GROMACS .gro file of C-alpha atoms in nm:
model
  330
    1MET     CA    1   2.389  -0.783   6.741
    2ASN     CA    2   2.498  -1.135   6.649
    3ILE     CA    3   2.238  -1.352   6.477
    4LEU     CA    4   2.214  -1.692   6.644
    5THR     CA    5   2.141  -2.014   6.462
    6SER     CA    6   1.854  -2.230   6.581
    7ARG     CA    7   2.103  -2.472   6.738
    8GLN     CA    8   2.282  -2.192   6.921
    9GLU     CA    9   1.948  -2.064   7.047
   10LYS     CA   10   1.857  -2.413   7.171
   11ILE     CA   11   2.191  -2.447   7.350
   12LEU     CA   12   2.149  -2.106   7.515
   13GLU     CA   13   1.796  -2.196   7.622
   14LEU     CA   14   1.909  -2.529   7.771
   15ILE     CA   15   2.193  -2.363   7.961
   16VAL     CA   16   1.962  -2.095   8.104
   17LEU     CA   17   1.703  -2.350   8.217
   18GLU     CA   18   1.959  -2.589   8.364
   19TYR     CA   19   2.151  -2.317   8.546
   20VAL     CA   20   1.831  -2.170   8.689
   21LYS     CA   21   1.743  -2.515   8.822
   22THR     CA   22   2.081  -2.631   8.957
   23VAL     CA   23   2.292  -2.316   9.017
   24ASN     CA   24   2.581  -2.515   8.868
   25PRO     CA   25   2.774  -2.420   8.554
   26VAL     CA   26   2.648  -2.624   8.261
   27GLY     CA   27   2.890  -2.849   8.073
   28SER     CA   28   2.876  -2.988   7.721
   29LYS     CA   29   2.768  -3.337   7.838
   30HIS     CA   30   2.426  -3.214   7.951
   31ILE     CA   31   2.372  -3.037   7.618
   32CYS     CA   32   2.488  -3.343   7.422
   33ASP     CA   33   2.239  -3.560   7.607
   34GLU     CA   34   1.957  -3.319   7.522
   35LEU     CA   35   2.047  -3.249   7.158
   36ASN     CA   36   2.197  -3.586   7.064
   37CYS     CA   37   2.504  -3.435   6.899
   38SER     CA   38   2.879  -3.466   6.951
   39SER     CA   39   3.057  -3.300   7.242
   40ALA     CA   40   3.297  -3.133   6.998
   41THR     CA   41   3.006  -2.965   6.821
   42VAL     CA   42   2.851  -2.848   7.146
   43ARG     CA   43   3.181  -2.717   7.282
   44SER     CA   44   3.235  -2.523   6.960
   45GLU     CA   45   2.888  -2.369   6.977
   46MET     CA   46   2.929  -2.284   7.347
   47SER     CA   47   3.259  -2.117   7.268
   48THR     CA   48   3.090  -1.911   6.997
   49LEU     CA   49   2.811  -1.809   7.237
   50GLU     CA   50   3.077  -1.706   7.486
   51ASP     CA   51   3.255  -1.500   7.220
   52TYR     CA   52   2.924  -1.331   7.139
   53GLY     CA   53   2.878  -1.245   7.507
   54TYR     CA   54   2.577  -1.469   7.579
   55LEU     CA   55   2.766  -1.711   7.806
   56GLU     CA   56   3.036  -1.673   8.067
   57LYS     CA   57   3.292  -1.924   8.190
   58THR     CA   58   3.350  -1.955   8.563
   59HIS     CA   59   3.696  -1.998   8.711
   60ILE     CA   60   3.600  -2.308   8.907
   61SER     CA   61   3.449  -2.513   8.627
   62SER     CA   62   3.472  -2.583   8.257
   63GLY     CA   63   3.097  -2.527   8.234
   64ARG     CA   64   2.924  -2.207   8.127
   65VAL     CA   65   2.665  -1.981   8.287
   66PRO     CA   66   2.436  -1.729   8.116
   67SER     CA   67   2.555  -1.369   8.105
   68GLU     CA   68   2.323  -1.073   8.151
   69LYS     CA   69   2.309  -1.050   7.771
   70GLY     CA   70   2.226  -1.421   7.756
   71TYR     CA   71   1.936  -1.387   7.999
   72ARG     CA   72   1.806  -1.089   7.803
   73TYR     CA   73   1.817  -1.284   7.477
   74TYR     CA   74   1.637  -1.574   7.644
   75VAL     CA   75   1.360  -1.352   7.781
   76ASP     CA   76   1.311  -1.157   7.458
   77ASN     CA   77   1.339  -1.443   7.208
   78LEU     CA   78   1.330  -1.790   7.364
   79MET     CA   79   1.104  -1.784   7.669
   80LYS     CA   80   0.783  -1.970   7.595
   81GLN     CA   81   0.448  -1.824   7.696
   82GLU     CA   82   0.264  -2.096   7.884
   83GLU     CA   83  -0.033  -2.111   8.117
   84LEU     CA   84   0.034  -2.109   8.488
   85ASN     CA   85   0.090  -2.461   8.618
   86GLY     CA   86  -0.190  -2.625   8.812
   87ASN     CA   87  -0.050  -2.594   9.165
   88ASP     CA   88   0.049  -2.229   9.126
   89MET     CA   89  -0.290  -2.144   8.977
   90MET     CA   90  -0.479  -2.329   9.250
   91ASN     CA   91  -0.287  -2.154   9.530
   92LEU     CA   92  -0.357  -1.811   9.383
   93GLN     CA   93  -0.714  -1.882   9.275
   94ILE     CA   94  -0.814  -1.955   9.635
   95ILE     CA   95  -0.731  -1.592   9.717
   96PHE     CA   96  -0.919  -1.441   9.423
   97ASN     CA   97  -1.225  -1.660   9.484
   98ASN     CA   98  -1.259  -1.522   9.837
   99ASN     CA   99  -1.496  -1.231   9.783
  100LYS     CA  100  -1.480  -1.139  10.151
  101LEU     CA  101  -1.119  -1.025  10.121
  102ALA     CA  102  -1.060  -0.652  10.092
  103LEU     CA  103  -0.860  -0.549   9.789
  104THR     CA  104  -0.544  -0.470   9.984
  105ASP     CA  105  -0.560  -0.808  10.161
  106CYS     CA  106  -0.617  -0.985   9.829
  107ILE     CA  107  -0.307  -0.823   9.679
  108LYS     CA  108  -0.095  -0.886   9.987
  109LYS     CA  109  -0.199  -1.250  10.026
  110SER     CA  110  -0.141  -1.327   9.658
  111LEU     CA  111   0.209  -1.180   9.681
  112GLU     CA  112   0.272  -1.372  10.004
  113ILE     CA  113   0.189  -1.693   9.818
  114ILE     CA  114   0.420  -1.603   9.529
  115SER     CA  115   0.697  -1.520   9.774
  116ASP     CA  116   0.648  -1.848   9.963
  117ILE     CA  117   0.646  -2.077   9.660
  118THR     CA  118   0.928  -1.906   9.468
  119ASP     CA  119   1.157  -1.788   9.751
  120TYR     CA  120   1.169  -1.445   9.586
  121THR     CA  121   1.083  -1.103   9.728
  122THR     CA  122   0.755  -0.941   9.624
  123VAL     CA  123   0.659  -0.575   9.629
  124VAL     CA  124   0.333  -0.386   9.597
  125LEU     CA  125   0.304  -0.012   9.544
  126GLY     CA  126  -0.054   0.082   9.621
  127ASN     CA  127  -0.266   0.361   9.484
  128LYS     CA  128  -0.188   0.714   9.589
  129SER     CA  129  -0.397   0.792   9.895
  130SER     CA  130  -0.527   1.115   9.737
  131ASP     CA  131  -0.738   0.899   9.505
  132ASN     CA  132  -0.922   0.742   9.800
  133TYR     CA  133  -1.212   0.864  10.011
  134LEU     CA  134  -1.297   0.753  10.362
  135LYS     CA  135  -1.575   0.493  10.363
  136LYS     CA  136  -1.571   0.360  10.718
  137VAL     CA  137  -1.375   0.344  11.043
  138GLU     CA  138  -1.393   0.053  11.288
  139ALA     CA  139  -1.230  -0.019  11.624
  140LEU     CA  140  -1.223  -0.371  11.765
  141PRO     CA  141  -1.095  -0.471  12.110
  142ILE     CA  142  -0.857  -0.763  12.053
  143GLU     CA  143  -0.679  -0.819  12.384
  144ASP     CA  144  -0.618  -0.652  12.718
  145ASN     CA  145  -0.553  -0.281  12.670
  146LYS     CA  146  -0.530  -0.308  12.291
  147MET     CA  147  -0.764  -0.244  12.001
  148LEU     CA  148  -0.744  -0.286  11.626
  149THR     CA  149  -0.821   0.037  11.443
  150ILE     CA  150  -0.938  -0.015  11.084
  151VAL     CA  151  -0.974   0.241  10.805
  152ILE     CA  152  -1.158   0.145  10.484
  153THR     CA  153  -1.171   0.353  10.165
  154ASP     CA  154  -1.416   0.368   9.878
  155LYS     CA  155  -1.161   0.187   9.657
  156GLY     CA  156  -1.152  -0.111   9.892
  157PHE     CA  157  -0.815  -0.032  10.047
  158VAL     CA  158  -0.775  -0.112  10.415
  159GLU     CA  159  -0.528   0.010  10.677
  160HIS     CA  160  -0.526  -0.140  11.025
  161LYS     CA  161  -0.311  -0.085  11.328
  162LYS     CA  162  -0.292  -0.215  11.682
  163VAL     CA  163  -0.302   0.063  11.939
  164ASP     CA  164  -0.283   0.073  12.318
  165ILE     CA  165  -0.601   0.175  12.498
  166ASN     CA  166  -0.486   0.187  12.859
  167ASN     CA  167  -0.757   0.335  13.081
  168ILE     CA  168  -0.982   0.415  12.784
  169SER     CA  169  -1.333   0.275  12.806
  170LEU     CA  170  -1.482   0.089  12.511
  171ASP     CA  171  -1.779   0.322  12.532
  172GLU     CA  172  -1.560   0.626  12.471
  173ILE     CA  173  -1.386   0.453  12.182
  174GLN     CA  174  -1.720   0.368  12.024
  175LYS     CA  175  -1.840   0.727  12.062
  176THR     CA  176  -1.531   0.849  11.878
  177VAL     CA  177  -1.577   0.595  11.597
  178GLU     CA  178  -1.940   0.700  11.553
  179LEU     CA  179  -1.837   1.064  11.546
  180ILE     CA  180  -1.571   1.005  11.279
  181ASN     CA  181  -1.811   0.800  11.067
  182LYS     CA  182  -2.078   1.067  11.099
  183LEU     CA  183  -1.862   1.368  11.013
  184LEU     CA  184  -1.578   1.241  10.794
  185ILE     CA  185  -1.726   0.977  10.562
  186GLY     CA  186  -1.660   1.083  10.202
  187THR     CA  187  -1.358   1.293  10.295
  188PRO     CA  188  -1.045   1.248  10.078
  189ILE     CA  189  -0.799   1.039  10.280
  190ASP     CA  190  -0.531   1.306  10.247
  191GLU     CA  191  -0.763   1.555  10.420
  192VAL     CA  192  -0.882   1.332  10.705
  193ARG     CA  193  -0.595   1.413  10.943
  194LYS     CA  194  -0.659   1.786  10.909
  195LYS     CA  195  -1.034   1.745  10.965
  196LEU     CA  196  -0.967   1.509  11.254
  197GLU     CA  197  -0.769   1.786  11.421
  198LEU     CA  198  -1.001   2.076  11.337
  199GLU     CA  199  -1.344   1.912  11.364
  200ILE     CA  200  -1.321   1.593  11.570
  201LYS     CA  201  -1.061   1.684  11.831
  202PRO     CA  202  -1.255   1.983  11.976
  203ILE     CA  203  -1.562   1.762  12.023
  204ILE     CA  204  -1.388   1.470  12.192
  205ASN     CA  205  -1.197   1.716  12.412
  206LYS     CA  206  -1.532   1.803  12.567
  207TYR     CA  207  -1.695   1.463  12.593
  208VAL     CA  208  -1.416   1.203  12.623
  209LYS     CA  209  -1.201   1.171  12.933
  210GLN     CA  210  -0.896   1.020  12.762
  211HIS     CA  211  -0.940   1.245  12.460
  212GLU     CA  212  -0.568   1.292  12.386
  213ALA     CA  213  -0.496   0.917  12.379
  214ILE     CA  214  -0.797   0.844  12.158
  215TYR     CA  215  -0.712   1.129  11.921
  216ASN     CA  216  -0.352   1.009  11.886
  217ALA     CA  217  -0.463   0.651  11.818
  218PHE     CA  218  -0.685   0.750  11.526
  219TYR     CA  219  -0.444   1.013  11.398
  220ASP     CA  220  -0.165   0.753  11.380
  221VAL     CA  221  -0.365   0.509  11.170
  222PHE     CA  222  -0.466   0.781  10.923
  223ASN     CA  223  -0.106   0.897  10.911
  224ASP     CA  224   0.008   0.543  10.826
  225PHE     CA  225  -0.250   0.522  10.549
  226THR     CA  226  -0.141   0.839  10.374
  227SER     CA  227   0.233   0.784  10.408
  228LYS     CA  228   0.274   0.409  10.359
  229ASN     CA  229   0.250   0.324   9.989
  230VAL     CA  230   0.509   0.046   9.959
  231SER     CA  231   0.493  -0.305  10.103
  232PHE     CA  232   0.765  -0.572  10.073
  233VAL     CA  233   0.695  -0.942  10.132
  234GLY     CA  234   0.971  -1.200  10.183
  235LYS     CA  235   1.270  -0.967  10.199
  236ASN     CA  236   1.472  -1.234  10.376
  237ASN     CA  237   1.416  -1.473  10.085
  238MET     CA  238   1.712  -1.301   9.923
  239LEU     CA  239   1.928  -1.467  10.189
  240LYS     CA  240   1.828  -1.810  10.056
  241GLN     CA  241   1.984  -1.739   9.717
  242PRO     CA  242   2.352  -1.842   9.682
  243GLU     CA  243   2.422  -1.527   9.481
  244PHE     CA  244   2.363  -1.321   9.794
  245ASN     CA  245   2.555  -1.511  10.062
  246ASN     CA  246   2.798  -1.221  10.100
  247VAL     CA  247   2.695  -1.014  10.402
  248ASP     CA  248   2.815  -0.682  10.263
  249LYS     CA  249   2.644  -0.744   9.930
  250ILE     CA  250   2.304  -0.832  10.077
  251LYS     CA  251   2.324  -0.539  10.320
  252LYS     CA  252   2.373  -0.300  10.027
  253ILE     CA  253   2.074  -0.455   9.849
  254PHE     CA  254   1.854  -0.429  10.159
  255ASP     CA  255   1.960  -0.066  10.209
  256LYS     CA  256   1.859   0.011   9.850
  257PHE     CA  257   1.523  -0.170   9.865
  258GLU     CA  258   1.326   0.134   9.979
  259SER     CA  259   1.546   0.405   9.833
  260PRO     CA  260   1.360   0.668   9.628
  261GLU     CA  261   1.555   0.568   9.316
  262VAL     CA  262   1.452   0.202   9.336
  263ILE     CA  263   1.091   0.278   9.436
  264ASP     CA  264   1.056   0.527   9.149
  265PHE     CA  265   1.203   0.269   8.912
  266ILE     CA  266   0.957   0.001   9.026
  267GLU     CA  267   0.663   0.240   9.001
  268GLU     CA  268   0.739   0.382   8.657
  269ASP     CA  269   0.638   0.132   8.394
  270LYS     CA  270   0.411   0.031   8.112
  271ASN     CA  271   0.105  -0.186   8.163
  272ASP     CA  272   0.258  -0.509   8.033
  273VAL     CA  273   0.465  -0.747   8.244
  274ASN     CA  274   0.821  -0.618   8.207
  275VAL     CA  275   1.152  -0.788   8.288
  276TYR     CA  276   1.461  -0.596   8.403
  277ILE     CA  277   1.789  -0.782   8.442
  278GLY     CA  278   2.109  -0.693   8.626
  279LYS     CA  279   2.221  -0.336   8.560
  280GLU     CA  280   1.873  -0.252   8.426
  281THR     CA  281   1.725  -0.287   8.777
  282LYS     CA  282   1.899   0.008   8.950
  283LEU     CA  283   1.937  -0.235   9.243
  284ASP     CA  284   2.223  -0.480   9.184
  285ASP     CA  285   2.399  -0.647   8.891
  286ASP     CA  286   2.292  -0.993   9.013
  287VAL     CA  287   1.922  -0.906   9.055
  288THR     CA  288   1.619  -0.935   8.826
  289ILE     CA  289   1.298  -0.737   8.875
  290ILE     CA  290   0.979  -0.844   8.698
  291LYS     CA  291   0.691  -0.601   8.739
  292THR     CA  292   0.358  -0.487   8.606
  293LYS     CA  293   0.092  -0.228   8.672
  294TYR     CA  294  -0.269  -0.311   8.756
  295LYS     CA  295  -0.570  -0.085   8.706
  296LEU     CA  296  -0.878  -0.082   8.927
  297ASP     CA  297  -1.157   0.169   8.871
  298GLY     CA  298  -0.917   0.384   8.675
  299GLU     CA  299  -0.655   0.384   8.951
  300GLU     CA  300  -0.312   0.224   8.922
  301GLY     CA  301  -0.081   0.025   9.145
  302THR     CA  302   0.235  -0.175   9.078
  303ILE     CA  303   0.333  -0.529   9.174
  304ALA     CA  304   0.686  -0.662   9.133
  305ILE     CA  305   0.895  -0.969   9.203
  306ILE     CA  306   1.263  -0.938   9.290
  307GLY     CA  307   1.506  -1.228   9.273
  308PRO     CA  308   1.841  -1.338   9.133
  309LYS     CA  309   1.922  -1.313   8.762
  310ARG     CA  310   1.899  -1.691   8.782
  311MET     CA  311   1.522  -1.658   8.808
  312GLU     CA  312   1.242  -1.884   8.686
  313TYR     CA  313   1.145  -1.622   8.430
  314ASN     CA  314   0.862  -1.805   8.258
  315ARG     CA  315   0.698  -1.907   8.585
  316VAL     CA  316   0.721  -1.560   8.740
  317VAL     CA  317   0.592  -1.383   8.429
  318ASN     CA  318   0.295  -1.621   8.419
  319MET     CA  319   0.223  -1.560   8.788
  320LEU     CA  320   0.227  -1.183   8.748
  321GLU     CA  321   0.003  -1.198   8.443
  322PHE     CA  322  -0.240  -1.420   8.634
  323VAL     CA  323  -0.246  -1.186   8.937
  324LYS     CA  324  -0.285  -0.876   8.719
  325GLU     CA  325  -0.572  -1.030   8.522
  326ASN     CA  326  -0.757  -1.147   8.833
  327LEU     CA  327  -0.711  -0.818   9.018
  328GLU     CA  328  -0.853  -0.622   8.728
  329GLU     CA  329  -1.154  -0.854   8.708
  330ARG     CA  330  -1.253  -0.799   9.074
   0.00000   0.00000   0.00000
C-alpha cells in the first residue's frame, strides 16, 4: 500500500468532501483555493493519487473523483469523528424522548427521519421472533368493516395489521381477544399460530358465528410477525441519486435488496458501526452500506443505511452511533 504524505491526504480528503457535496469532478482550482498552493503542485499531487488508485479521472472533465480505494482510505484514515450536528440530534432525540413509543415504532421512526433528511435508504432487521413471548393482543375498530389487530411481545416489539371484519360483531371480536389473552399470554411467538389452531380455534368454532373469518384475521397477523424480520424505509430515495438514473441498474439493485445474500450480509456483523463500500456490499459497485448491531435485553437487531459511494460518511456514521446508543439505553 502506498504511503501518502500529509498534503496528499489533505487533497484526497478535500476531493472526497467536495465530490460528495456537488457530484461534480473536482479540479485543481478548488484545491488550490483551499490549500493556498500552486496549481502545478496540486495537479502533480492529484496525478500521483490517481497513479496510486485513490482518484479516477472522468472522460467528461479534467477533474478527479474518488475511487473505491480512495473512499476506503478516507473512511479508515481521514474521516473525523464528530458529534452529531444540532438539527440531526434534535430530530432524532424527539423520538427517543417519547417513552410512549413501542420499541419497534421507535426504531422505525428514527430510521424514517434518517431516510428523510439524508435521502438514503434505511433498513432494520429485527430480533428473531423465537426470542419473543406474547404479552398482549388488542383489536381496535378503525373504520367501517375494518379493525386494527395488534400483537405486543415481552421485548416491546409490535406487529399490527388492518383486517376486514365484514359481518363480524365487535362483541365476537372482543370475546376472541379475551380468549387469546387468557390462554396464550407467555407463549413463544413462534408457537402461537400452532396453539391458535389447536386451542383457540375449537373454542371459537362453538361460540362465534363468523369463527372462520375471525380465526383467519388473527392467524394472519401472527404469521406476519413470525415471518417478517426485514423492513426497508425510503427505497425510492435511491432514484434521487444521479448514480442510479439508469433504469436497468436501479431495477437490479431493487431486485437484490431483499435477496438472501444481501440480507445475510447486512445481518452478519460486529457490534461497531461498519462501513462497506462498492464491491464490499454484495449489492452494487456504486453503493455504500453503513450498518451496526444493537443489543436490547441480550437480544440483537441490525440497522443499516444504504446510499451511493458518494455518501456523507461522517454524518451517517454519527447518526447510526447516536441511534445505537439511544436504543440500548431504553
